[in-house]
Coordinates of C-alpha atoms in Angstrom, one line a residue:
M1 CA 137.0 155.9 171.6
G2 CA 140.5 157.7 172.6
Q3 CA 144.0 157.0 172.3
R4 CA 145.5 154.0 174.2
N5 CA 148.2 151.5 173.2
R6 CA 147.1 149.1 170.5
P7 CA 144.5 146.7 171.5
T8 CA 146.1 143.1 171.8
S9 CA 144.7 140.0 169.7
S10 CA 142.4 138.6 172.7
Q11 CA 140.8 141.8 173.4
Q12 CA 140.1 142.1 169.6
A13 CA 138.7 138.4 169.6
S14 CA 136.5 139.4 172.8
N15 CA 135.4 142.8 171.3
F16 CA 136.6 144.8 174.1
S17 CA 138.9 146.8 172.0
I18 CA 140.2 150.3 172.9
S19 CA 139.7 152.0 169.3
K20 CA 140.2 155.5 168.2
K21 CA 137.6 158.3 167.2
T22 CA 137.3 158.6 163.9
A23 CA 135.3 161.0 161.4
W24 CA 131.9 159.5 162.7
S25 CA 131.0 160.1 166.2
S26 CA 132.1 157.6 168.5
E27 CA 128.7 156.9 169.7
E28 CA 127.5 156.2 166.0
Q29 CA 130.0 153.7 165.2
P30 CA 128.8 149.8 166.3
Q31 CA 131.9 148.7 167.7
A32 CA 132.4 151.6 169.9
Q33 CA 129.3 149.9 172.2
D34 CA 130.7 148.1 175.2
M35 CA 133.8 149.5 175.4
C36 CA 135.9 151.9 178.0
Y37 CA 136.6 155.1 177.2
A38 CA 139.0 157.2 178.9
Y39 CA 137.7 161.0 179.2
V40 CA 141.0 161.5 180.8
A41 CA 143.7 159.1 181.1
N42 CA 145.3 159.6 184.3
N43 CA 148.2 157.8 186.4
D44 CA 146.9 158.6 189.6
K45 CA 147.2 155.4 191.8
H46 CA 144.1 156.7 193.9
L47 CA 141.1 156.5 192.1
S48 CA 138.9 155.8 188.4
I49 CA 135.4 157.7 188.1
I50 CA 133.4 156.0 185.7
F51 CA 130.3 157.2 184.2
I52 CA 127.5 154.6 182.6
H53 CA 124.5 156.1 180.7
G54 CA 121.3 155.5 181.0
L55 CA 118.1 154.7 178.7
T56 CA 118.3 155.7 175.2
G57 CA 121.3 157.6 176.1
G58 CA 124.9 157.4 174.7
R59 CA 128.1 157.5 176.6
E60 CA 128.9 161.3 175.3
R61 CA 125.1 162.5 174.7
T62 CA 123.9 161.9 177.8
W63 CA 126.5 163.8 179.6
T64 CA 126.8 166.8 177.5
A65 CA 125.3 170.1 177.6
K66 CA 122.8 171.5 174.8
E67 CA 125.2 174.3 174.1
A68 CA 128.5 172.3 175.2
S69 CA 130.5 170.6 172.7
S70 CA 132.1 168.1 175.2
P71 CA 130.3 166.0 177.9
W72 CA 131.4 167.8 181.4
P73 CA 133.3 164.8 182.9
K74 CA 135.7 165.4 179.9
T75 CA 135.9 169.3 180.3
L76 CA 134.4 170.6 183.9
L77 CA 135.2 167.6 186.3
P78 CA 139.0 167.3 185.6
L79 CA 139.2 171.1 187.1
K80 CA 138.2 169.8 190.1
F81 CA 139.7 166.1 190.6
P82 CA 142.6 166.7 188.5
E83 CA 144.4 163.9 189.7
S84 CA 141.3 161.4 188.7
R85 CA 141.4 159.1 185.7
I86 CA 137.8 159.3 184.5
L87 CA 136.4 156.7 182.3
T88 CA 133.0 156.5 180.7
F89 CA 131.4 153.0 179.5
G90 CA 128.9 152.6 176.3
Y91 CA 126.6 150.1 175.5
D92 CA 123.3 149.6 173.3
A93 CA 120.4 150.8 175.6
H94 CA 118.0 152.1 172.8
V95 CA 114.3 151.2 172.8
T96 CA 114.4 152.4 169.4
Q97 CA 116.7 153.5 166.7
W98 CA 116.3 154.6 163.3
R99 CA 119.3 153.6 161.3
G100 CA 119.3 150.1 162.5
V101 CA 118.8 147.2 164.5
V102 CA 118.2 147.3 168.5
S103 CA 120.3 145.1 170.4
Q104 CA 118.2 142.5 172.2
S105 CA 120.7 142.5 175.3
R106 CA 118.8 142.5 178.8
I107 CA 120.0 144.3 182.1
A108 CA 122.5 141.2 182.7
H109 CA 124.1 141.0 179.2
H110 CA 125.3 144.9 179.8
A111 CA 126.4 144.5 183.3
W112 CA 128.8 141.3 182.3
K113 CA 130.4 143.5 179.5
L114 CA 130.7 146.5 181.7
L115 CA 132.4 143.7 184.3
T116 CA 134.4 142.1 181.5
A117 CA 135.5 145.7 179.7
L118 CA 136.4 147.6 183.0
S119 CA 138.5 144.6 184.3
T120 CA 140.0 144.0 180.9
Y121 CA 141.1 147.9 181.2
R122 CA 142.5 147.6 184.4
E123 CA 144.3 144.5 183.5
E124 CA 145.8 146.0 180.8
D125 CA 147.2 149.1 182.2
D126 CA 148.4 147.1 185.4
T127 CA 145.5 149.4 187.6
N128 CA 143.7 146.7 189.3
E129 CA 144.4 148.3 192.8
R130 CA 142.9 151.4 191.9
R131 CA 139.6 152.5 193.7
I132 CA 136.5 153.2 191.7
I133 CA 133.6 155.5 191.8
F134 CA 130.7 155.0 189.4
V135 CA 128.3 157.7 188.2
C136 CA 125.2 156.3 186.9
H137 CA 122.3 157.7 185.0
S138 CA 118.6 156.2 184.8
L139 CA 119.3 152.5 183.7
G140 CA 123.2 152.6 184.0
G141 CA 122.4 152.4 187.8
L142 CA 120.8 148.6 187.4
V143 CA 123.5 147.7 185.0
C144 CA 126.0 149.1 187.4
E145 CA 124.6 147.1 190.5
D146 CA 124.1 143.6 188.7
A147 CA 127.4 144.3 187.4
L148 CA 128.9 144.3 191.0
V149 CA 126.5 141.5 192.4
T150 CA 128.6 139.4 189.4
S151 CA 131.9 140.6 190.6
K152 CA 131.1 139.3 193.8
Q153 CA 130.2 136.2 192.9
R154 CA 133.2 135.5 190.7
S155 CA 136.7 134.1 191.6
E156 CA 138.7 135.3 189.1
P157 CA 141.0 138.0 190.7
H158 CA 140.5 140.5 187.7
L159 CA 136.9 140.2 187.9
H160 CA 135.9 140.1 191.7
G161 CA 138.2 142.9 191.7
I162 CA 135.7 145.1 190.7
I163 CA 133.5 144.7 193.5
R164 CA 136.5 144.7 196.1
S165 CA 137.9 148.6 194.5
T166 CA 134.4 149.8 194.1
R167 CA 134.1 152.7 196.7
G168 CA 131.2 154.9 196.1
I169 CA 128.1 155.1 193.4
I170 CA 125.9 158.2 192.4
F171 CA 122.5 157.5 191.0
L172 CA 121.2 159.6 188.7
G173 CA 117.3 159.1 188.6
T174 CA 117.8 155.4 188.6
P175 CA 114.8 153.6 189.4
H176 CA 115.2 151.5 192.3
H177 CA 111.7 150.6 193.1
G178 CA 110.4 150.5 189.2
A179 CA 109.2 153.9 187.6
G180 CA 107.1 155.2 184.4
L181 CA 110.3 155.1 182.1
A182 CA 109.3 151.9 180.1
R183 CA 106.0 153.3 179.1
W184 CA 107.6 157.0 178.5
A185 CA 110.0 155.4 176.0
E186 CA 107.6 152.9 174.1
M187 CA 105.1 155.7 173.8
L188 CA 107.5 158.5 172.4
A189 CA 108.9 155.8 170.2
K190 CA 105.5 154.9 169.0
A191 CA 104.4 158.6 169.0
V192 CA 107.2 160.0 166.2
G193 CA 106.7 156.7 164.3
H194 CA 110.3 155.7 163.7
I195 CA 109.9 152.7 165.6
K196 CA 111.6 150.1 163.4
Q197 CA 112.4 147.3 166.6
A198 CA 111.5 147.4 170.2
N199 CA 113.8 145.9 172.8
P200 CA 110.9 145.0 175.6
K201 CA 113.4 142.9 177.9
V202 CA 115.2 145.9 178.2
V203 CA 112.0 148.1 178.9
Q204 CA 110.3 145.9 180.9
V205 CA 112.9 145.9 183.6
L206 CA 111.9 149.4 184.3
Q207 CA 108.4 148.5 184.8
R208 CA 107.2 148.4 188.7
D209 CA 107.4 144.4 190.5
S210 CA 109.3 143.1 187.6
E211 CA 110.9 140.2 188.8
V212 CA 114.3 141.0 187.1
L213 CA 114.6 144.5 189.2
A214 CA 113.6 142.7 192.5
R215 CA 116.4 140.1 191.8
I216 CA 119.2 143.2 190.9
Q217 CA 118.1 145.2 193.8
Y218 CA 117.8 142.3 196.7
S219 CA 121.2 141.1 195.7
F220 CA 122.7 144.4 195.5
H221 CA 121.4 145.2 198.6
T222 CA 122.6 142.2 200.4
I223 CA 125.9 143.2 199.0
I224 CA 126.0 146.6 200.2
M225 CA 124.8 145.9 203.8
T226 CA 127.2 143.0 204.0
R227 CA 130.3 145.5 203.2
N228 CA 128.9 147.7 205.6
K229 CA 128.7 145.3 208.1
E230 CA 132.4 143.8 207.9
G231 CA 133.9 147.2 207.8
N232 CA 137.7 147.3 207.2
R233 CA 137.8 143.4 208.4
N234 CA 138.4 142.2 205.0
G235 CA 140.3 145.3 203.4
A236 CA 137.2 146.7 201.9
P237 CA 135.6 149.5 203.5
P238 CA 131.7 150.5 203.1
I239 CA 130.5 151.2 199.5
E240 CA 129.3 155.1 199.7
I241 CA 126.0 156.1 198.0
T242 CA 124.5 159.3 197.1
C243 CA 121.2 159.2 195.1
F244 CA 120.1 162.1 192.8
Y245 CA 116.4 162.2 192.1
E246 CA 114.9 164.9 189.4
E247 CA 112.5 167.6 190.2
L248 CA 110.8 168.1 187.2
P249 CA 108.8 166.6 184.7
P250 CA 109.9 165.7 180.6
A251 CA 110.2 169.2 179.1
R252 CA 109.0 168.3 175.6
A253 CA 107.8 164.4 176.0
W254 CA 104.0 163.6 175.3
A255 CA 102.1 160.9 177.0
C256 CA 99.9 159.2 174.4
T257 CA 97.3 156.6 174.4
F258 CA 97.2 154.1 171.6
A259 CA 94.0 152.4 170.2
D260 CA 96.3 150.0 169.0
S261 CA 99.8 150.0 167.4
R262 CA 98.8 151.9 164.1
E263 CA 96.7 154.6 165.7
V264 CA 97.8 157.9 167.7
G265 CA 95.5 158.9 170.7
A266 CA 95.3 161.9 172.4
C267 CA 98.6 163.1 173.8
T268 CA 98.7 165.2 177.0
K269 CA 101.6 166.9 178.5
P270 CA 103.1 165.1 181.4
H271 CA 103.2 166.5 185.1
H272 CA 105.3 163.7 186.7
Q273 CA 109.1 163.0 186.7
V274 CA 110.1 160.0 184.8
V275 CA 111.8 158.5 187.7
P276 CA 109.9 159.8 191.1
Q277 CA 111.7 160.5 194.3
H278 CA 110.3 157.4 196.1
S279 CA 111.5 155.5 193.3
A280 CA 114.9 157.3 193.0
I281 CA 116.4 157.1 196.6
L282 CA 117.6 154.1 198.7
P283 CA 116.4 154.5 202.4
G284 CA 119.5 155.1 204.5
Y285 CA 121.3 157.1 201.9
I286 CA 121.7 160.7 201.3
P287 CA 119.1 162.0 198.7
I288 CA 119.8 165.0 196.7
V289 CA 116.9 167.1 194.3
I290 CA 118.4 168.6 191.0
H291 CA 116.1 171.0 189.5
A292 CA 116.0 169.2 186.1
N293 CA 113.9 166.8 184.0
H294 CA 115.4 163.4 183.8
M295 CA 117.2 163.9 180.9
D296 CA 118.6 167.2 181.9
M297 CA 119.6 166.1 185.2
A298 CA 122.8 164.5 184.0
K299 CA 124.0 167.5 182.0
F300 CA 125.9 170.0 183.6
D301 CA 127.2 173.8 181.8
S302 CA 129.2 175.0 184.1
V303 CA 131.2 174.7 187.3
E304 CA 128.4 176.9 189.0
D305 CA 125.7 174.5 188.0
P306 CA 124.1 173.3 191.3
G307 CA 123.6 169.9 190.2
F308 CA 127.6 169.6 189.5
V309 CA 128.3 171.4 192.6
A310 CA 126.4 168.8 194.6
M311 CA 127.9 166.1 192.9
C312 CA 131.4 167.5 193.4
G313 CA 130.8 168.0 197.3
E314 CA 130.0 164.3 197.4
L315 CA 133.0 163.1 195.3
R316 CA 135.4 165.1 197.4
R317 CA 133.7 164.1 200.7
W318 CA 134.6 160.4 199.4
L319 CA 138.0 161.0 198.1
K320 CA 139.3 161.7 201.2
G321 CA 138.3 158.7 202.9
L322 CA 139.7 156.9 199.6
K323 CA 143.3 158.6 200.7
A324 CA 143.0 156.7 204.3
D325 CA 143.6 153.0 203.0
V326 CA 145.5 153.9 199.8
D327 CA 148.3 151.3 200.7
V328 CA 145.6 148.5 200.9
N329 CA 146.6 145.9 198.2
I330 CA 143.4 145.1 197.0
A331 CA 144.1 142.5 194.6
A332 CA 145.9 140.4 197.4
V333 CA 143.3 140.7 200.1
A334 CA 141.4 137.2 200.0
D335 CA 137.8 137.9 200.3
T336 CA 136.5 135.2 202.8
S337 CA 133.0 136.0 202.7
G338 CA 132.8 135.9 199.1
Q339 CA 131.4 132.3 198.9
Q340 CA 128.9 133.2 201.4
M341 CA 127.1 136.3 199.8
S342 CA 123.6 136.2 198.4
H343 CA 123.6 135.8 194.7
A344 CA 121.6 136.6 191.7
R345 CA 122.3 133.3 189.5
V346 CA 124.3 130.6 189.5
P347 CA 128.4 131.2 189.2
F348 CA 129.3 128.4 186.9
W349 CA 130.2 130.2 183.4
S350 CA 133.5 129.8 181.6
V351 CA 136.0 132.2 182.3
G352 CA 135.9 134.8 179.7
E353 CA 132.3 133.7 178.2
T354 CA 129.6 136.2 177.8
P355 CA 126.8 133.7 179.6
E356 CA 123.2 133.6 178.2
C357 CA 121.1 135.6 179.5
T358 CA 118.3 133.4 180.4
E359 CA 116.4 132.5 183.7
S360 CA 118.3 129.8 184.8
L361 CA 121.3 132.5 184.8
Q362 CA 118.9 134.3 187.6
S363 CA 118.5 131.0 189.5
C364 CA 118.0 127.4 189.1
W365 CA 114.0 125.9 189.3
L366 CA 114.5 122.0 189.6
V367 CA 111.1 120.8 190.9
P368 CA 109.6 117.9 189.3
F369 CA 105.8 119.2 189.9
G370 CA 103.5 122.2 188.9
R371 CA 102.2 125.0 191.4
N372 CA 99.0 122.9 192.5
R373 CA 96.2 125.5 192.1
D374 CA 93.7 123.5 194.2
F375 CA 96.1 123.5 197.4
V376 CA 93.7 124.7 200.4
G377 CA 94.3 125.3 204.2
R378 CA 97.7 125.1 206.2
Q379 CA 98.2 128.5 205.8
D380 CA 99.6 129.0 209.3
M381 CA 102.1 126.1 209.0
L382 CA 103.3 127.6 205.7
E383 CA 103.7 131.2 207.5
S384 CA 105.4 129.8 210.2
L385 CA 107.8 127.5 207.4
L386 CA 108.5 130.6 205.4
K387 CA 110.3 132.6 208.6
V388 CA 112.8 129.7 209.0
L389 CA 113.0 128.1 205.9
P390 CA 114.8 131.1 203.5
P391 CA 118.6 131.0 203.3
R392 CA 120.3 132.9 205.3
A393 CA 117.1 133.0 207.5
D394 CA 120.3 131.9 210.0
E395 CA 123.1 134.0 209.0
D396 CA 125.7 131.5 210.6
N397 CA 124.4 128.1 209.5
C398 CA 122.8 126.2 207.0
Q399 CA 119.7 125.7 208.3
R400 CA 117.5 122.2 208.3
T401 CA 113.5 122.0 208.5
V402 CA 111.5 118.8 208.4
I403 CA 107.6 118.3 207.9
E404 CA 107.0 115.3 209.6
G405 CA 103.7 113.1 209.5
L406 CA 102.0 110.0 208.3
C407 CA 101.5 109.0 204.8
G408 CA 98.6 111.3 203.0
V409 CA 98.7 113.7 205.3
G410 CA 99.8 116.2 202.6
K411 CA 103.8 116.8 203.7
T412 CA 104.9 116.9 200.1
Q413 CA 102.6 119.2 198.7
I414 CA 103.2 121.6 201.4
A415 CA 107.0 121.2 200.8
L416 CA 105.9 122.2 196.9
Q417 CA 103.9 125.2 198.1
A418 CA 106.8 126.0 200.2
A419 CA 108.8 126.2 197.2
F420 CA 107.1 128.2 195.0
R421 CA 106.4 130.5 197.8
T422 CA 110.2 130.7 198.1
R423 CA 110.5 131.4 195.0
D424 CA 107.8 134.2 194.9
R425 CA 109.7 135.9 197.2
Y426 CA 113.4 135.4 196.7
P427 CA 113.5 134.9 192.9
D428 CA 117.4 134.9 193.0
C429 CA 116.9 131.8 194.9
S430 CA 117.5 128.5 193.2
V431 CA 115.0 125.6 194.4
F432 CA 116.3 122.0 193.8
W433 CA 114.1 118.8 194.7
V434 CA 115.2 115.4 195.5
P435 CA 113.1 112.8 196.3
A436 CA 114.9 110.0 198.3
V437 CA 112.5 107.2 198.1
D438 CA 115.3 105.1 196.9
A439 CA 119.2 105.3 196.1
L440 CA 118.6 105.3 192.4
T441 CA 116.4 107.9 192.3
F442 CA 118.3 110.1 194.9
E443 CA 121.3 109.8 192.4
N444 CA 119.4 110.4 189.2
S445 CA 118.1 113.9 191.0
C446 CA 121.6 114.7 192.0
R447 CA 122.9 114.3 188.4
D448 CA 120.2 116.5 187.2
I449 CA 121.2 119.3 189.6
G450 CA 124.8 118.6 188.6
R451 CA 124.0 119.3 185.1
Q452 CA 122.3 122.5 185.6
L453 CA 125.0 123.7 187.7
K454 CA 127.4 122.3 185.0
V455 CA 129.3 120.5 187.4
K456 CA 132.0 117.9 186.1
G457 CA 131.7 114.6 186.1
V458 CA 128.4 114.2 186.7
D459 CA 127.7 111.9 183.9
D460 CA 130.2 109.5 184.5
D461 CA 128.9 106.3 185.7
K462 CA 131.8 105.9 188.3
A463 CA 131.6 109.2 189.7
D464 CA 130.1 109.7 193.0
V465 CA 127.3 111.9 191.9
G466 CA 125.8 112.9 195.0
L467 CA 129.1 113.8 196.3
L468 CA 130.2 115.9 193.4
V469 CA 126.8 118.0 194.0
K470 CA 127.6 118.4 197.6
T471 CA 130.9 120.0 196.7
A472 CA 129.1 122.1 194.1
L473 CA 126.5 123.5 196.8
S474 CA 128.6 124.1 199.4
E475 CA 131.4 126.1 197.8
G476 CA 128.8 128.4 195.6
A477 CA 125.7 128.1 193.5
G478 CA 124.6 131.5 195.1
R479 CA 121.1 131.3 197.2
W480 CA 119.3 127.8 197.7
L481 CA 116.9 125.8 199.1
L482 CA 117.2 122.0 198.7
I483 CA 114.0 120.0 199.2
V484 CA 114.7 116.3 200.2
D485 CA 111.1 114.4 199.7
N486 CA 109.9 111.4 201.3
A487 CA 113.1 111.1 203.9
D488 CA 111.9 107.7 205.8
D489 CA 114.3 105.1 205.1
V490 CA 116.6 105.2 207.8
E491 CA 119.3 102.8 206.3
L492 CA 119.3 104.7 203.1
L493 CA 119.6 107.9 204.9
F494 CA 122.5 107.0 207.5
G495 CA 123.4 103.6 206.1
N496 CA 125.0 100.4 207.7
A497 CA 127.7 98.3 208.2
G498 CA 127.3 96.0 205.9
A499 CA 126.3 98.4 203.1
G500 CA 129.3 99.7 200.8
A501 CA 126.9 102.8 199.0
T502 CA 127.2 106.3 200.5
P503 CA 124.9 107.3 202.9
L504 CA 122.5 110.1 201.5
V505 CA 123.0 112.2 204.4
E506 CA 126.7 112.5 203.8
C507 CA 125.6 113.9 200.5
L508 CA 124.0 116.7 202.0
P509 CA 125.7 120.1 201.6
F510 CA 126.5 122.5 204.0
N511 CA 126.4 126.6 202.7
R512 CA 125.2 129.4 204.7
N513 CA 123.5 130.7 201.8
G514 CA 121.9 127.3 201.5
S515 CA 118.8 125.8 203.3
I516 CA 117.7 122.3 203.3
L517 CA 114.3 121.3 204.0
F518 CA 112.9 117.4 204.8
T519 CA 109.9 115.9 204.4
T520 CA 109.4 112.3 206.4
R521 CA 107.0 110.0 208.1
N522 CA 109.9 108.8 210.6
H523 CA 110.4 110.5 213.5
E524 CA 113.8 108.9 213.8
V525 CA 115.0 110.8 211.0
T526 CA 113.9 113.9 212.3
M527 CA 115.8 112.8 215.7
R528 CA 119.2 111.6 213.7
L529 CA 119.1 115.0 211.5
D530 CA 119.6 116.8 214.9
I531 CA 116.7 119.5 213.8
S532 CA 115.8 121.2 216.6
P533 CA 112.1 122.0 217.8
R534 CA 111.8 125.2 215.9
H535 CA 112.5 123.8 212.6
S536 CA 110.3 120.9 213.1
F537 CA 106.7 120.8 211.8
T538 CA 104.5 118.1 212.3
T539 CA 101.5 117.8 210.1
G540 CA 98.2 115.7 210.4
E541 CA 94.4 115.7 209.6
M542 CA 93.1 118.8 208.2
R543 CA 90.8 121.3 210.2
R544 CA 87.1 120.7 208.7
D545 CA 86.5 123.8 206.9
E546 CA 89.8 122.9 204.9
A547 CA 88.9 119.3 204.3
V548 CA 85.0 121.0 202.9
K549 CA 87.3 123.1 200.5
M550 CA 89.6 120.1 199.6
L551 CA 86.3 117.9 198.6
Q552 CA 84.5 120.6 196.8
R553 CA 87.2 121.7 194.7
H554 CA 86.9 118.8 192.5
L555 CA 83.2 118.1 192.4
T556 CA 80.3 119.8 190.9
E557 CA 78.1 122.1 192.7
S558 CA 75.3 119.7 192.5
Q559 CA 77.6 117.1 194.3
T560 CA 78.4 119.1 197.2
R561 CA 74.7 120.4 198.2
D562 CA 74.5 117.6 200.7
A563 CA 76.1 119.5 203.8
E564 CA 75.2 116.6 206.1
S565 CA 76.8 113.8 204.1
I566 CA 80.0 115.8 203.7
N567 CA 80.5 115.9 207.0
V568 CA 79.7 112.4 207.7
L569 CA 82.0 110.9 204.9
L570 CA 84.9 113.6 206.0
D571 CA 84.4 112.0 209.6
F572 CA 84.9 108.5 208.0
L573 CA 87.7 109.7 206.3
T574 CA 89.0 111.2 209.5
D575 CA 89.9 114.7 207.6
L576 CA 93.2 112.8 205.7
P577 CA 94.0 115.2 202.8
L578 CA 95.0 111.8 200.3
A579 CA 92.1 110.0 201.1
I580 CA 89.8 113.1 200.4
R581 CA 91.5 113.6 197.2
Q582 CA 91.1 110.1 196.4
A583 CA 87.4 110.2 197.4
S584 CA 86.9 113.1 195.3
A585 CA 88.6 111.9 192.1
Y586 CA 86.6 108.6 192.5
I587 CA 83.3 110.7 192.7
S588 CA 83.9 113.0 190.0
K589 CA 85.0 110.2 187.5
T590 CA 82.0 108.3 188.6
G591 CA 79.6 110.8 188.7
M592 CA 77.9 110.1 191.6
S593 CA 76.7 111.8 195.0
V594 CA 78.7 111.8 198.0
A595 CA 75.9 110.3 200.0
K596 CA 76.2 107.4 197.5
Y597 CA 80.1 107.1 197.6
L598 CA 79.5 107.4 201.6
Q599 CA 76.9 104.1 201.6
H600 CA 79.7 102.1 199.7
C601 CA 82.3 102.5 202.1
Q602 CA 79.7 101.8 205.1
S603 CA 78.7 99.0 203.7
S604 CA 81.2 96.1 204.4
D605 CA 85.3 96.6 205.0
S606 CA 86.1 94.9 201.6
K607 CA 84.1 97.7 199.4
L608 CA 86.0 100.9 202.0
V609 CA 89.7 99.0 200.9
T610 CA 88.6 98.6 197.5
L611 CA 87.6 102.0 197.2
L612 CA 90.2 103.4 198.9
S613 CA 92.8 101.4 196.7
K614 CA 91.6 103.2 193.3
D615 CA 94.4 104.9 191.6
F616 CA 93.5 108.4 190.6
V617 CA 95.6 110.8 188.2
D618 CA 97.3 113.7 190.0
R619 CA 99.9 115.7 188.1
N620 CA 101.6 116.7 191.7
R621 CA 102.8 113.5 192.9
Y622 CA 105.0 111.0 191.7
K623 CA 104.4 108.4 188.6
N624 CA 106.0 105.5 190.0
I625 CA 104.5 105.6 193.9
K626 CA 101.1 104.3 194.1
N627 CA 98.4 106.0 196.6
P628 CA 99.0 104.7 199.9
V629 CA 95.5 105.8 201.1
T630 CA 94.3 102.4 202.3
T631 CA 97.5 101.9 204.4
T632 CA 97.3 105.5 205.7
W633 CA 93.6 105.4 206.8
L634 CA 94.4 101.6 208.3
I635 CA 97.2 102.8 210.4
S636 CA 95.5 106.3 211.5
F637 CA 92.9 104.3 213.7

């Protein structure tokens, strides 16, 4: 790893040491991974150029041309930028490896290691104010993007300083919108027959429509747009970006189909790029083609190489802009927007701790019900709701939205659908669900949120858990949606003169990255929460076609042939969702016909009350709350 000062004991403990080269190739040493290595260790105060390799690449192999003995960032680039420090970051991104076990790290692990290794390197030689330009090949671009997203959300100066110091990124064949790269890598590994252990999670991130890729891209693009919008207001000018894309298909790769894991089928020479142009470019930024395939596009053999000339042109243009803001002390400038950004995961890791890359690090999901596959109707309301509900839909406020209506009209189910659709559309958005049926239930739900966010003190019986969680959500936690269900009790929500408990409304957080959705049957709650008509949605009985579908979902075909009886029954139940659900559950359980059930309902008031009071099993409702069908049905008249 090139010569530097001897690593400190803390560096060794963190596995971020800077080692010297031995007789081994530096890329073959296991300890050489996850570290920054200096190609050119200059003390120029202006700029560090950092190279990040891609899938199956290495910190030297990726950048070394076929006939060259050393990587071009070490031999060619200093000729053009003699005053710049040039670094490279190495990590284990092999899909297969023939000598040993493959790392099972995911993108976020590599990103975290890049962030900590680079910040440690800068801390060690006191270069935290030096500007940064990244040059990334393939998967390295995703690692870089995720590292910058993490840097943005961190409060520690040395970690947050990476995003504030970043001035430019060159992407070489980075799959911004998915690619066939994962398929090629896996097929090649199987074709040569040496596959020992696959790294499916690293491969999976490159597949089109990958949720992880969507999370990285959304959070990164939000950061870029915010920086561009802010300009120099916070001492951090916009980040320059140039995307290079390959023109040629792989030279020696062969596409193979496999009957199973043991047989190699017919192989045909590929005619398409690994990462096509549409995936490798970002709208609004300069695209430049390199006449090479995916692997060779990062290998330049001379200063006359057209790709090298084009890249140096971009770097030279950016360097002129860097010198204009050389006097800005990046570390000393407070980033007032840091807590108002969209983040990909909840920032509650301990300092210096490598986070476990679980789904909870992408976002938190605390919803007590599963997706209701039998949900029908309300599509117009849901679409309107989802336009105003997502965090940052109003950039200047923590919006409040309400679904209002009588018991049994489906408020909770609509909110549940909104929760799942928000998660589908915004994978980085955390969703929390809090029932407000009573103070104890509310407190227990807040405690669950606090545990998920690792808030200190939430398990203390004397603590005001609601206020602790309010502070956590107000001060960070990325993008979130908080659903307060059954917000009906005015005294519980707003308090009264004689009560000592904290009113629930005082536990509601405020964060421009957050959004709160209420469900209530009490219009006074809507008014006292000061929710605008645009954010207020009133729901009632279902449309007849929706009501018919809902009834049919839980009955056999033979039970739903009597269309006339179905329409009369729905008239009788006033198309009320909860009454329809209760009726279909009873009909299904007993096996009777719709006409027979209708006859029972019409026989007497007492029989009707008995039927509508029958409890039924529904996994998408609270276990300790009985069905209020009778009460709701009587109120509707």
